[in-house]
XYZ file of C-alpha atoms in Angstrom:
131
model
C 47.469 144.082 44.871
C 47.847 147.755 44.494
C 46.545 149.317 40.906
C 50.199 150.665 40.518
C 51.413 147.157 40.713
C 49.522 145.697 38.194
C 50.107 148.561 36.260
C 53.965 148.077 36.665
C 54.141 144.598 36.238
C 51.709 145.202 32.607
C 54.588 147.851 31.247
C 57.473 145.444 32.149
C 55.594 142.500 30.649
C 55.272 144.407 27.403
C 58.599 146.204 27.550
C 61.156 143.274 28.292
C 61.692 139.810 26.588
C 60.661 136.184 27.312
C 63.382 135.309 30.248
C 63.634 138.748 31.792
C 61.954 139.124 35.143
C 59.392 140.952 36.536
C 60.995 143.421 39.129
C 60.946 146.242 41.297
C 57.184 146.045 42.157
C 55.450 148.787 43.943
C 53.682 148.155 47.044
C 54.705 144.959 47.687
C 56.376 143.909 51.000
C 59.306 141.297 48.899
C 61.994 142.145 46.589
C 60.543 139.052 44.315
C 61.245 138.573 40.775
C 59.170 136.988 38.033
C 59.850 135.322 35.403
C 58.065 136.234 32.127
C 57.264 133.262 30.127
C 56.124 131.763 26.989
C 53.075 130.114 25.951
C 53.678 127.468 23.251
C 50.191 127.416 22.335
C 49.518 131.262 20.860
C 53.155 132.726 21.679
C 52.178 135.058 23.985
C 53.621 136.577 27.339
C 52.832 136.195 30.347
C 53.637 135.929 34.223
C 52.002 134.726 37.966
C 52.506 137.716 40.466
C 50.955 136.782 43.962
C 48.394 134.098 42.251
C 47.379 136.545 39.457
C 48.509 135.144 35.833
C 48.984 138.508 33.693
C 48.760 137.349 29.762
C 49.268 139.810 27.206
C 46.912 139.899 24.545
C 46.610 137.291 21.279
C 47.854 139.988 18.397
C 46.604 137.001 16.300
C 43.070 136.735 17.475
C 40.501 138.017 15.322
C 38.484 139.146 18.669
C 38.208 142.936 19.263
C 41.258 143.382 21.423
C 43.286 141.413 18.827
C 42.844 143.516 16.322
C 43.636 146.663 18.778
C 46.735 145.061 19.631
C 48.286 144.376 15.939
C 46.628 147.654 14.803
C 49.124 150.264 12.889
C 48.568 152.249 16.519
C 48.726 149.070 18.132
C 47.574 148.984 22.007
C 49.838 147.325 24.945
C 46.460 145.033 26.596
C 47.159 142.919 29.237
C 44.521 140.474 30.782
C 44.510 139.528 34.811
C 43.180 136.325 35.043
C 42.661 134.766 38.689
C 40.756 131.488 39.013
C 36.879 132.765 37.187
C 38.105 136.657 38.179
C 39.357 138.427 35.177
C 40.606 141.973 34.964
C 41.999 144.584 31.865
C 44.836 146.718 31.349
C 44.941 148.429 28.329
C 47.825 151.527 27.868
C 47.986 152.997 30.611
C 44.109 152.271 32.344
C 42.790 149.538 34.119
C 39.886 149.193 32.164
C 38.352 146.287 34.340
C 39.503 145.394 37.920
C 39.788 141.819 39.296
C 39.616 140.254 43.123
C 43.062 140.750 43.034
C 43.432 144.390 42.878
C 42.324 146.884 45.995
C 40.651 149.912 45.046
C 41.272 153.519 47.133
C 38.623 152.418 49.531
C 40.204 148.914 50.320
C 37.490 147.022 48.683
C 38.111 144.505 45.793
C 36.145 144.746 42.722
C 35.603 142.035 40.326
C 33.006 140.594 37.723
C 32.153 136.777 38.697
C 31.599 135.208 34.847
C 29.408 133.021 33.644
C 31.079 129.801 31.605
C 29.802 131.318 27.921
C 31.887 134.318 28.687
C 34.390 132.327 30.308
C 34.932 130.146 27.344
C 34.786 133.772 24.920
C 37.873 135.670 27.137
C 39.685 131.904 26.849
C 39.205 131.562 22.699
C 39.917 135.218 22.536
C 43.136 134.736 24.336
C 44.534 131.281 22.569
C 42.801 131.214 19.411
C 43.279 133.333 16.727
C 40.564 132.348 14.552
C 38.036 133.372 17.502
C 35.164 135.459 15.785
C-alpha cells in the first residue's frame, strides 16, 4: 500500500461516521469500499483495507497519544496494525511506517515488536486507564 492510501483512508476514517465506507482509494487497482466500524469495547473507529486494520486512536486513554487526541487542539492519530507490524498516522504524517506500506524506493519498512510493547500499543488502544 501506497503512503497516499493510507493517508486517504486515515482522513476518511476520521472525517465520516460509523457505517460510511471507505472509498475512492488511491493507488489501488479495485473500486472497493470499506466499511468503517465500531468497536464495542473502547468506541473507537476503525476499518481492514487489504489486511491492514486502521484504528483511530482511544481519546479516552490516559497514554500519550490519548491525551493528544482529546486535547483542546486535538490531533486526528490513526494506528496501522498488521499481524505484530504496527504503523502511525498522525495529521497529516506518517509518523511510523508498517510492512504494509511501500516507501519511494519499493521497500517496506516496519518495526518487528517485542510482546512488552506489544501488550503497551494494545492497552493504549482499548484501555483508557493505561498509564
Amino acid at each position: 500500500m501506497k503512503p497516499s492510501t493510507a493517508l486517504s483512508v486515515h482522513h476518511q476514517l476520521h472525517d465520516k461516521q460509523v457505517g460510511e465506507f471507505i472509498t475512492n482509494l488511491p493507488h489501488l487497482h479495485h473500486s472497493k469500499s470499506y466499511p468503517i466500524l465500531l468497536r464495542s469495547s473502547n468506541q473507537c473507529k476503525y476499518t481492514f483495507v487489504e489486511n491492514t486494520c486502521f484504528i483511530e486512536q482511544n481519546r479516552n486513554s490516559n497514554s500519550e497519544y490519548g491525551k493528544r487526541a482529546r486535547s483542546p487542539h486535538a490531533e486526528k492519530i490513526t494506528w496501522m496494525v498488521m499481524g505484530t507490524k504496527w504503523g502511525l498516522i498522525i495529521g497529516d504524517s506518517i509518523e511510523e511506517s508498517c510492512q504494509a506500506l511501500e516507501d519511494d524506493s519499493n521497500k517496506s519498512k516496519f518495526v518487528k515488536l517485542n510482546d512488552k510493547t506489544i501488550l503497551h500499543i494494545h492497552h493504549s488502544l482499548h484501555n483508557s486507564n493505561c498509564k
